[in-house]
Tab-separated table of C-alpha atoms and ligand atoms in Angstrom:
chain	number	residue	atom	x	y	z
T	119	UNK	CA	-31.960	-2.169	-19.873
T	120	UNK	CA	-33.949	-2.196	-23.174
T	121	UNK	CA	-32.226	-1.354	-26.548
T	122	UNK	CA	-33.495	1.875	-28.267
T	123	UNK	CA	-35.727	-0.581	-31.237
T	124	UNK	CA	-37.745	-1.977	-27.795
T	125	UNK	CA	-38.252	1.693	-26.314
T	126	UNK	CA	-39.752	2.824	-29.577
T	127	UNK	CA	-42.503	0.326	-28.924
T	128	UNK	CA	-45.214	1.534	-25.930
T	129	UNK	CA	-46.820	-0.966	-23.628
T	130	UNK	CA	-47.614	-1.244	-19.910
T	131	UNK	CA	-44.334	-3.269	-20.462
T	132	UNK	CA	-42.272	-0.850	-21.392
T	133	UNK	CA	-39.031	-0.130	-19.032
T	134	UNK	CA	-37.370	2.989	-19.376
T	135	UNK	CA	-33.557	3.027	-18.889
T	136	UNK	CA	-32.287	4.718	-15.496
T	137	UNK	CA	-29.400	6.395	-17.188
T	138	UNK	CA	-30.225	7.707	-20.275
T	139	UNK	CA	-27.482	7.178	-22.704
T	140	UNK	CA	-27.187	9.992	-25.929
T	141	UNK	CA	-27.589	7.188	-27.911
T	142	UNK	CA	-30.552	6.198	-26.973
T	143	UNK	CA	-32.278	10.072	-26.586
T	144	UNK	CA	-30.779	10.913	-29.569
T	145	UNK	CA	-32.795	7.610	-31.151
T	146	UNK	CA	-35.994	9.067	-29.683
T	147	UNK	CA	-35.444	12.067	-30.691
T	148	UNK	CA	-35.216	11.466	-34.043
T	149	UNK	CA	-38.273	9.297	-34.309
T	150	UNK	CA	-41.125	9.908	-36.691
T	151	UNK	CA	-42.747	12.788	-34.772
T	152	UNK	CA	-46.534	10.733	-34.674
T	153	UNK	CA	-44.180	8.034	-33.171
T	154	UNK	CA	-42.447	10.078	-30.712
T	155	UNK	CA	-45.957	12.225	-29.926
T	156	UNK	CA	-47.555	8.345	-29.316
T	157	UNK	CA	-44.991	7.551	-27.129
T	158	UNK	CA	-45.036	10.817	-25.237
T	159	UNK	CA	-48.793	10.679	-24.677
T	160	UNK	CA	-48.996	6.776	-23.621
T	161	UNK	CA	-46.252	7.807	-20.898
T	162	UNK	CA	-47.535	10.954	-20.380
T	163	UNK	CA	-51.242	9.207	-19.565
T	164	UNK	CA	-49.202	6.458	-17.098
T	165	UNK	CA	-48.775	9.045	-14.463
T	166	UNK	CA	-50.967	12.205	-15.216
T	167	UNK	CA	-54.764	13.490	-16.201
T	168	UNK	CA	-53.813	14.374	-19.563
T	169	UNK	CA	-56.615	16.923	-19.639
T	170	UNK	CA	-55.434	18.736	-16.287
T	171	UNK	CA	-52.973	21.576	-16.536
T	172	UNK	CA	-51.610	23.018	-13.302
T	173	UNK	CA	-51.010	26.626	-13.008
T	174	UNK	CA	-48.127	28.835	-11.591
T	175	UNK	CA	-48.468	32.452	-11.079
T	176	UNK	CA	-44.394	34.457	-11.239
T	177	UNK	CA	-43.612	37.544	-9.049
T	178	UNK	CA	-40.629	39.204	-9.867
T	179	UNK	CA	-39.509	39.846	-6.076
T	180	UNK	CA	-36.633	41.901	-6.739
T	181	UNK	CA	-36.183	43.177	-10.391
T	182	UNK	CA	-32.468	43.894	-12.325
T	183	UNK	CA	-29.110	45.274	-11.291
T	184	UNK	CA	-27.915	41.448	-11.667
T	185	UNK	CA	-24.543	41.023	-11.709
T	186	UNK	CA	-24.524	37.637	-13.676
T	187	UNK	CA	-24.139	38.320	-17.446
T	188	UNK	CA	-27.248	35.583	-18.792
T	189	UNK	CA	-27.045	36.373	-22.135
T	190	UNK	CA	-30.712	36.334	-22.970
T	191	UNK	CA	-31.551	38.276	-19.399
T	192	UNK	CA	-33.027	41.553	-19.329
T	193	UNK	CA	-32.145	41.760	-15.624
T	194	UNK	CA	-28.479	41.275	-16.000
T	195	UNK	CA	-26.482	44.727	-15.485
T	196	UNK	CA	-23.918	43.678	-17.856
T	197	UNK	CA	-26.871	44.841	-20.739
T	198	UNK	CA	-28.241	47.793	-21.951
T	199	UNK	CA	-32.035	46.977	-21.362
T	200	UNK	CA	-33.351	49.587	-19.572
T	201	UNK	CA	-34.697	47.732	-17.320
T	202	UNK	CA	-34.756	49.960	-13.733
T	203	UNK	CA	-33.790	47.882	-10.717
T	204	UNK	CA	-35.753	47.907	-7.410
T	205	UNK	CA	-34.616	46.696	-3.832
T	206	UNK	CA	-36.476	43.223	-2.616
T	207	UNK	CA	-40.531	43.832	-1.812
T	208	UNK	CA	-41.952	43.988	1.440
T	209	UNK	CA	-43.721	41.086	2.790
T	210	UNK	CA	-47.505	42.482	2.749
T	211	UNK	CA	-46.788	43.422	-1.076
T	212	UNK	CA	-45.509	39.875	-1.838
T	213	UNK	CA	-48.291	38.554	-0.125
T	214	UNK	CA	-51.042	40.362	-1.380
T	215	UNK	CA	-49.957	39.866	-5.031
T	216	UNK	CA	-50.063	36.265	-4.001
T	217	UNK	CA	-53.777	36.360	-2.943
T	218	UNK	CA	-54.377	37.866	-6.347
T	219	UNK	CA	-52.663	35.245	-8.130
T	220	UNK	CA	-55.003	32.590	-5.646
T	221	UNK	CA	-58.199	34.395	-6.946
T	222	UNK	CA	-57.187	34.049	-10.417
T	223	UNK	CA	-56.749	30.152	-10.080
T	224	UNK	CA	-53.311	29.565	-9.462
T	225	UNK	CA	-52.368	26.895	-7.187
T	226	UNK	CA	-48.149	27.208	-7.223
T	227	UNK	CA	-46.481	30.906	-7.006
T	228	UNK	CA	-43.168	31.369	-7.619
T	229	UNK	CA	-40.552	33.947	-6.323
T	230	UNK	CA	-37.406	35.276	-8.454
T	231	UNK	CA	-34.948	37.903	-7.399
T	232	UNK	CA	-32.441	39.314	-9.817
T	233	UNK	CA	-29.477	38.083	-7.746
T	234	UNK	CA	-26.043	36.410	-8.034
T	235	UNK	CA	-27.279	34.659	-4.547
T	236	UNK	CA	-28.877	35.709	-1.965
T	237	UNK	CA	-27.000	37.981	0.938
T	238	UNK	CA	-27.200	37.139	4.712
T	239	UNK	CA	-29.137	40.230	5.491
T	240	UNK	CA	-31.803	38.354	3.018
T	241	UNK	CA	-32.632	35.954	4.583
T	242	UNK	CA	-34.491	36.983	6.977
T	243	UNK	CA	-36.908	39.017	4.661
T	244	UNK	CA	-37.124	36.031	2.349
T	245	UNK	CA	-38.366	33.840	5.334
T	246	UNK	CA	-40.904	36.430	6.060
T	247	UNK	CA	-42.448	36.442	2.832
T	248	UNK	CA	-42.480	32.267	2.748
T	249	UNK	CA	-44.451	32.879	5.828
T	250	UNK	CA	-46.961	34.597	4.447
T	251	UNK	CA	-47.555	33.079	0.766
T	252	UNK	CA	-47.980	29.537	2.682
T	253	UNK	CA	-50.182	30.926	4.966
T	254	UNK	CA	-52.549	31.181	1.391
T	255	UNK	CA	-52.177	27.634	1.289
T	256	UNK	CA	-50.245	27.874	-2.052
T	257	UNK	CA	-47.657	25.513	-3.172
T	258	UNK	CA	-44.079	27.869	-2.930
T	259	UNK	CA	-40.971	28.365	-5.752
T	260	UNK	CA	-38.455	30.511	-5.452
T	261	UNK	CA	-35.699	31.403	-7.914
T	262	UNK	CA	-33.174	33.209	-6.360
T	263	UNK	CA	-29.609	32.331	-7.936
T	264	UNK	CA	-27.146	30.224	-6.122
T	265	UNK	CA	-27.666	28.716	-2.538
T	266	UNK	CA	-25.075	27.371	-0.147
T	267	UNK	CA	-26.083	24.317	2.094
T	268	UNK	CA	-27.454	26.230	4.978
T	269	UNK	CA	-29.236	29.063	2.846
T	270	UNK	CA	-31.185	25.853	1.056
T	271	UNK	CA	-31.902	24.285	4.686
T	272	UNK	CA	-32.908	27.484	5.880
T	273	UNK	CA	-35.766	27.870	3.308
T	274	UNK	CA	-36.639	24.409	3.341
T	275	UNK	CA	-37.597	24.756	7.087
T	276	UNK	CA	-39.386	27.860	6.173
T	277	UNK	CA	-41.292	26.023	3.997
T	278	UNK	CA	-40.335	26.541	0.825
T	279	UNK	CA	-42.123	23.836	-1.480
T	280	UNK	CA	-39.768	23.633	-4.627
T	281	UNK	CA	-36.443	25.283	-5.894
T	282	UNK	CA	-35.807	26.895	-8.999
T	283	UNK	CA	-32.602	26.748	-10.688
T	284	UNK	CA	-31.731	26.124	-14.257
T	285	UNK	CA	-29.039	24.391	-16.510
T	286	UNK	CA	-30.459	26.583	-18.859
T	287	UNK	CA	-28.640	24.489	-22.107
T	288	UNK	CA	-26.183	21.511	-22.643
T	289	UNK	CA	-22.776	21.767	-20.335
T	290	UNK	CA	-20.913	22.244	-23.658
T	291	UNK	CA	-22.911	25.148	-25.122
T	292	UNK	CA	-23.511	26.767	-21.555
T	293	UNK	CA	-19.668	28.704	-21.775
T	294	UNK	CA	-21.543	30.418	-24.789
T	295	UNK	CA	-24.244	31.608	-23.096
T	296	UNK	CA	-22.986	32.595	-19.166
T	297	UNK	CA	-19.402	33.539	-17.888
T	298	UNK	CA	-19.905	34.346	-14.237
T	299	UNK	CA	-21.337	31.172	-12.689
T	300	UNK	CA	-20.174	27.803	-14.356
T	301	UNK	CA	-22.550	24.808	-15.326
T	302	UNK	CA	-20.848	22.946	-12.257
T	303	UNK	CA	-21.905	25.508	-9.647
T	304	UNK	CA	-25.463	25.481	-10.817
T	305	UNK	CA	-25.165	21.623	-10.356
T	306	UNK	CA	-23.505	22.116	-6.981
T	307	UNK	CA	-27.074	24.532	-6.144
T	308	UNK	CA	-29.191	21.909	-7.344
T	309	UNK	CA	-27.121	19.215	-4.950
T	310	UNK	CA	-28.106	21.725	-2.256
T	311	UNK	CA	-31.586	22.224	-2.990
T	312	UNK	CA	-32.163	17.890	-3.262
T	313	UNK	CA	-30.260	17.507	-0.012
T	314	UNK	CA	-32.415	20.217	1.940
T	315	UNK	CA	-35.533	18.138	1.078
T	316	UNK	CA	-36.822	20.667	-0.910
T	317	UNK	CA	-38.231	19.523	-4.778
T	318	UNK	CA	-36.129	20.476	-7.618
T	319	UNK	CA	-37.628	22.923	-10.126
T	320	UNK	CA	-34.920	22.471	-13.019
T	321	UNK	CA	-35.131	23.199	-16.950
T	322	UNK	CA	-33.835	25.367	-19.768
T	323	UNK	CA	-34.396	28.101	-22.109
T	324	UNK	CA	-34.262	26.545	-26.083
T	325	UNK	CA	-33.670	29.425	-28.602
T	326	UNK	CA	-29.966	30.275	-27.588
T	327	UNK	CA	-28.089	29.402	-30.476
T	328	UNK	CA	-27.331	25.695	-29.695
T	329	UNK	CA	-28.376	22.401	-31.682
T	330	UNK	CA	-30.980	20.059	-31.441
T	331	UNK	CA	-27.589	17.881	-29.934
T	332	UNK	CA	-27.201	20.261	-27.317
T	333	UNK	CA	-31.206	20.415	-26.420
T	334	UNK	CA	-30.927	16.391	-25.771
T	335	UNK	CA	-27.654	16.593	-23.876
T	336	UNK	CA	-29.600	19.453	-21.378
T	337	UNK	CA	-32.655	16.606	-21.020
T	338	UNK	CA	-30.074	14.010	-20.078
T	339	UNK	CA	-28.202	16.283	-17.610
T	340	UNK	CA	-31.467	16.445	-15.860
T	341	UNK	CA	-32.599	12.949	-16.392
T	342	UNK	CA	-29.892	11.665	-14.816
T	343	UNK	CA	-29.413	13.756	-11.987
T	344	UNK	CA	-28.746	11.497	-8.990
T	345	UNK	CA	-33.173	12.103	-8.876
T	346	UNK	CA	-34.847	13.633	-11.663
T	347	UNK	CA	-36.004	17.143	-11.016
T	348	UNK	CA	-39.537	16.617	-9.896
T	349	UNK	CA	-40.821	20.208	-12.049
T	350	UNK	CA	-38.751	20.754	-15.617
T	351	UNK	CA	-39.568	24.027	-16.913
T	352	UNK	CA	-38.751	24.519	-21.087
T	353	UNK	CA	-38.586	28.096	-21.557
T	354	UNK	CA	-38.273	29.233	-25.287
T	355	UNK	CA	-36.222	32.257	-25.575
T	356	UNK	CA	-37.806	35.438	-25.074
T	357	UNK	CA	-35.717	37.716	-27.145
T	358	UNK	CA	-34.774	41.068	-25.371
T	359	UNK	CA	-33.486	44.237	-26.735
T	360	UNK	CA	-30.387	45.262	-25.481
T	361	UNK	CA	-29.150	40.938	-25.203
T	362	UNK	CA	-26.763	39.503	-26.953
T	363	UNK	CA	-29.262	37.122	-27.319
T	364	UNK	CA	-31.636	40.202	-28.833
T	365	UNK	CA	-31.487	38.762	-32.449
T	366	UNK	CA	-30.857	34.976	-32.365
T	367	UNK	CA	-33.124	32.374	-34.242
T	368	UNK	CA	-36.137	31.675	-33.501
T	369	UNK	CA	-36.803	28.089	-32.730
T	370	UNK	CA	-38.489	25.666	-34.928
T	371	UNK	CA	-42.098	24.965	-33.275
T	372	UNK	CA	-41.885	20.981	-34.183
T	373	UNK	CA	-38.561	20.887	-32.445
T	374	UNK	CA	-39.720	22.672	-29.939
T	375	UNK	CA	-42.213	20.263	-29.374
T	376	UNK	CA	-39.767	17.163	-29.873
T	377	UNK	CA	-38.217	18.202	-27.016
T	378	UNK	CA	-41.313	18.375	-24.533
T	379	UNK	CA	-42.213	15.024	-25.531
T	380	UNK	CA	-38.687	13.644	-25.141
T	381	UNK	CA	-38.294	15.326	-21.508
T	382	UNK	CA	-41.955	13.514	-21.191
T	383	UNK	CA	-40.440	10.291	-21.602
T	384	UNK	CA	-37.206	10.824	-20.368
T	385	UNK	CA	-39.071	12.227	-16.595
T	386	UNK	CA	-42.112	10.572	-16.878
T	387	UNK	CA	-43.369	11.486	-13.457
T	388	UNK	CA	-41.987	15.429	-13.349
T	389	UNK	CA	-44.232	18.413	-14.416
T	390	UNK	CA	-42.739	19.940	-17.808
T	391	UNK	CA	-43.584	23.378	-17.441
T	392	UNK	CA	-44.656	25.145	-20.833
T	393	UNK	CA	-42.809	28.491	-19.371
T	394	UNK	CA	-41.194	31.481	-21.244
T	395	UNK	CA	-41.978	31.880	-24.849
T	396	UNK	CA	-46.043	31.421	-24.898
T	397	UNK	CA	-47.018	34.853	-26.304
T	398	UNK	CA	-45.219	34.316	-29.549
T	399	UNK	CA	-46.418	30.870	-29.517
T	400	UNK	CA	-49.384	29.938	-31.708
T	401	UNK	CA	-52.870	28.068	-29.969
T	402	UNK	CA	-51.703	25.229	-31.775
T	403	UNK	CA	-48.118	24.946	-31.448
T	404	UNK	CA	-49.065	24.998	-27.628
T	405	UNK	CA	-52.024	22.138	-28.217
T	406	UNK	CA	-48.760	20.098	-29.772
T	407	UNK	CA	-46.832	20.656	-26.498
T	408	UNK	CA	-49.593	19.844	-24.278
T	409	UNK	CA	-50.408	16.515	-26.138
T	410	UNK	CA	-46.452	15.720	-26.175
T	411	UNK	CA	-46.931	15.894	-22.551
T	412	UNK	CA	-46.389	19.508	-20.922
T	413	UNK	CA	-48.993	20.084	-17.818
T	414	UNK	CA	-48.138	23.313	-16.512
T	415	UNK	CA	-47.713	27.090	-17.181
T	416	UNK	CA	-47.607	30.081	-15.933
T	417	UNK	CA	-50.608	32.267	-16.421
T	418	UNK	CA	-51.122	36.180	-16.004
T	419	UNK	CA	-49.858	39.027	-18.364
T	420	UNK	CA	-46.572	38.937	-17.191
T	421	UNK	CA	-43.782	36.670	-16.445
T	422	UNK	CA	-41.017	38.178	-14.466
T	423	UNK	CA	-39.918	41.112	-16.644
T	424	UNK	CA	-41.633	39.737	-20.262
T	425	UNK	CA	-44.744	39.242	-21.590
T	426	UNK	CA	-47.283	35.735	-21.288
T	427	UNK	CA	-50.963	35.732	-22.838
T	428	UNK	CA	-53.872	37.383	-21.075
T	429	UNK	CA	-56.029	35.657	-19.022
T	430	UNK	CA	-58.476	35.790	-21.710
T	431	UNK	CA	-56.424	33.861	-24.140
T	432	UNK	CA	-55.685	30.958	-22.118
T	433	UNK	CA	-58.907	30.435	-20.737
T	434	UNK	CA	-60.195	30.287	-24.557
T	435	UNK	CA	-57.104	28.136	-25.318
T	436	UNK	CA	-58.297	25.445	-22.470
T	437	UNK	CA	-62.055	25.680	-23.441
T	438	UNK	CA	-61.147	24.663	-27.116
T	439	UNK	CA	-59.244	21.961	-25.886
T	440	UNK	CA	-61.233	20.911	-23.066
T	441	UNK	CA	-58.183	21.305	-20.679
T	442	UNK	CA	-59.049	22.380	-17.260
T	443	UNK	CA	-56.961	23.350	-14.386
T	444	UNK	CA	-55.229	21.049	-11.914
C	85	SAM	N1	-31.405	35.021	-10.648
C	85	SAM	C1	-32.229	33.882	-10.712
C	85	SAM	C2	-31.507	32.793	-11.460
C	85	SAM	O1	-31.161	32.944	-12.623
C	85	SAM	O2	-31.218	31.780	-10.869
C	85	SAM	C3	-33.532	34.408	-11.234
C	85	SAM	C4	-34.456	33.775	-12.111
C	85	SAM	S1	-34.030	33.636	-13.812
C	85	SAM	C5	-34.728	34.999	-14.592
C	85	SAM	C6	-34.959	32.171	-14.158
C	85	SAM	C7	-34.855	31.562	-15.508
C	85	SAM	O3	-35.673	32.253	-16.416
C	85	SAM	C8	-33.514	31.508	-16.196
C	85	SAM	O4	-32.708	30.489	-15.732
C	85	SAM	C9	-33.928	31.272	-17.637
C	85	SAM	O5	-34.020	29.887	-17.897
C	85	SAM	C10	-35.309	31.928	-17.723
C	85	SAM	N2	-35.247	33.144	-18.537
C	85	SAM	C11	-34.710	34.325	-18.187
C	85	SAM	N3	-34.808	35.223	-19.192
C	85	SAM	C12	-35.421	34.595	-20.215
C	85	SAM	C13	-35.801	34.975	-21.537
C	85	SAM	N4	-35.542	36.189	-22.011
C	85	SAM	N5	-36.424	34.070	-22.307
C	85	SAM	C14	-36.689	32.827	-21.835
C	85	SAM	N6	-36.339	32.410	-20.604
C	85	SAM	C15	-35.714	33.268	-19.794
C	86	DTB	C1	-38.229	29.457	-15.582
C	86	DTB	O1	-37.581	28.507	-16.041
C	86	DTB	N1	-38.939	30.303	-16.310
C	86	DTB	C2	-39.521	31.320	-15.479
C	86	DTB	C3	-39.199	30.812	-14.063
C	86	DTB	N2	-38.311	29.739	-14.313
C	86	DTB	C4	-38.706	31.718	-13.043
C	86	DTB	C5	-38.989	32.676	-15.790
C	86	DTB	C6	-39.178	33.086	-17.206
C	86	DTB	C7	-38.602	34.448	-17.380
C	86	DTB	C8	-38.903	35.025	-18.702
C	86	DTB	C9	-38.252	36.317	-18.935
C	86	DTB	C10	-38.736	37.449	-18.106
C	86	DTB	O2	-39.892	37.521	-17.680
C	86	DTB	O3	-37.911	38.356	-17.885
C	87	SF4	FE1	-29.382	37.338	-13.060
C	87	SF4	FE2	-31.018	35.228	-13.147
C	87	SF4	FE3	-31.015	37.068	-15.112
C	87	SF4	FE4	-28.953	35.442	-14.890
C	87	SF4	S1	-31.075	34.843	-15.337
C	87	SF4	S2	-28.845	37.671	-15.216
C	87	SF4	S3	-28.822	35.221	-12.682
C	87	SF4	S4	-31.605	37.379	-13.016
C-alpha cells in the first residue's frame, strides 16, 4: 500500500489503498484544495465522462407519521413539522408520476416511504409498484428504512435496481443525531441489501453539527464496507422547522466540496450523488462539486418533502457548464 506523500501525487500509476486508514483520509483531506480538486478530477476522469451527469427523479411514496426520531427529518412524528401523513400510493399513481419523471429526462427514480421498515402487508403493494416503474425501463431505488434478509431478497427478485440506506454521519456522532435505530442496524440493512444482489445506494447528510473529523470517518465507513457502495449520495442538511436540527450551522461550501472530492477518490468507481441541499446552494458552489467529482442529482422541484431547483435552473446550470445528461 502507498504512503499518504505517494497518494498526493496522480498518475495512471497511482494505487489507492483498499482500506482506507484515518490517517491517510485525513492527509487528503487536508491537502491544498487545487491539490485535492486535481486529484479528484484525474480519478474522477479514470472511470467517468466528466461532462455527463446522471439524473434521479424522488417520489415520496408514503409521506410522515415516522416513528424514527432523525433529527433533521420533517417526516419523523417525534417533531412538530406539520407535515400531514398519508397511507402508501397506489400503483397507477406511482407509476404515472414515474412516466412524468421519464419525460422530463430522468433515467433512475427512486422510492422513499416514511417508515421504521416496511410491514408484511407491504410487501406486496411495494412489489406491485416495482412492477410497474421497470416496466418504464427506468433504473429503480427505493428507500424504505430497515430490511430483514428476506424483505431485501424479495425486492431484489422484483427487480429492484439499487437500495437506499444511509449512515447518515460518523458512528461516533450518529448517537447525536438518531436514538431509535443504531449505526449497527443500519450496517446490518446494508449487509442485507449487498447479499440480496441488489446495489448499495449509501451516503450522508453534512450540516448536523459534527466536524470535518466526523465527515471523513462517515467516507471511510463506506469506503471500507466489505464493497464500496456502488451510488454515495452527500446530502447537505436541509434545515426544517419544527427539527432539532431547525437552527444548526450551515456548512462551509469549500468543505462541502472537500468532501465530494475525497469520497471521489476514496470510491472512485461509485456515483456521488449531489442530493439534498441544492436550492440553497450557489451555481458555483455546485460547478466546484461537479469538478471535485459528483455526477448525479436529483432534478424536479421537489425532493421528498423539501425543496430542489426548478427545472429551469438546472438546465441553465448544465448549459453554462456544458454538462449534459447521462
Ligand atoms: N425512512 C427512510 C430511511 O430513512 O431509511 C426514508 C428515506 S430518508 C428521508 C432518506 C435520507 O434523506 C436520510 O437518510 C437523510 O440522509 C436524507 N434526509 C432526510 N431529511 C433531510 C434533510 N432535511 N436534509 C438533508 N437530507 C435529509
Ligand atoms: C438521500 O440520501 N437523499 C434523498 C434520497 N436519499 C432519498 C432524500 C433527500 C431528502 C431531503 C429532505 C426532504 O425532501 O424531506
Ligand atoms: Fe423516518 Fe427516514 Fe425520516 Fe428517519 S429519515 S424520520 S427513518 S423518514
Amino acid at each position: 500500500m502507498l504512503g499518504v506523500q505517494d497518494q498526493t501525487g496522480v498518475g495512471a500509476e497511482t494505487v489507492l489503498p483498499r482500506a482506507w486508514t484515518k490517517d491517510q483520509a485525513w492527509a487528503l483531506y487536508q491537502l491544498p484544495f487545487n491539490d485535492l480538486l486535481f486529484q479528484a478530477q484525474s480519478i474522477h476522469r479514470r472511470h467517468f465522462d466528466p461532462n455527463r451527469v446522471q439524473l434521479s427523479k424522488l417520489l415520496n411514496i408514503k409521506t410522515g407519521g415516522c416513528p424514527e426520531d432523525c433529527g433533521y427529518c420533517s417526516q419523523s412524528s417525534h417533531h412538530a413539522t406539520g407535515l400531514p401523513a398519508s397511507k402508501l400510493m397506489e400503483a397507477d399513481a406511482v407509476v404515472a408520476e414515474a412516466r412524468k419523471a421519464k419525460e422530463g429526462g430522468a433515467t433512475r427514480y427512486c422510492m422513499g416511504a416514511a417508515w421504521r421498515n416496511p410491514k408484511p402487508r407491504d410487501m406486496d403493494a411495494l412489489v406491485a409498484i416495482l412492477s410497474g416503474v421497470k416496466a418504464l425501463g427506468l433504473e429503480t431505488c427505493m428507500t424504505l428504512g430497515m430490511l430483514d434478509r428476506e424483505q431485501a431478497a424479495r425486492l431484489s427478485a422484483a427487480g429492484l435496481d439499487y437500495y437506499n440506506h444511509n449512515i447518515d454521519t460518523s458512528e461516533s456522532y450518529y448517537p447525536n443525531v438518531i436514538s431509535t435505530r443504531t449505526f449497527t442496524d443500519r450496517l446490518e440493512t446494508l449487509d442485507h441489501v449487498r447479499q440480496s444482489g441488489m446495489k448499495v445506494c449509501c451516503g450522508g447528510i453534512l450540516g448536523l453539527g459534527e466536524s470535518e473529523a466526523d465527515r471523513v470517518d462517515m467516507l471511510i465507513t463506506l469506503a471500507n464496507l466489505p464493497e464500496p457502495p456502488e451510488s454515495v449520495p452527500v446530502n447537505m442538511l436541509i434545515p426544517i422547522a419544527g427539527t432539532p436540527l431547525a437552527d444548526a450551522r450551515r456548512v462551509d461550501p469549500l468543505a462541502f466540496v472537500r468532501v465530494i472530492a475525497l469520497a471521489r477518490i476514496m470510491m472512485p468507481t461509485s456515483f456521488v450523488r449531489l442530493s439534498a441541499g441544492r436550492t440553497a446552494m450557489t451555481d458555483e458552489m455546485q460547478a466546484l462539486c461537479f469538478f471535485a467529482g459528483a455526477n448525479s442529482i436529483f432534478v424536479g422541484d421537489t425532493l421528498l418533502t423539501a425543496g430542489n431547483p426548478e427545472a429551469a435552473r438546472d438546465r441553465n446550470l448544465f448549459d453554462r457548464l456544458g454538462l449534459e445528461p447521462l
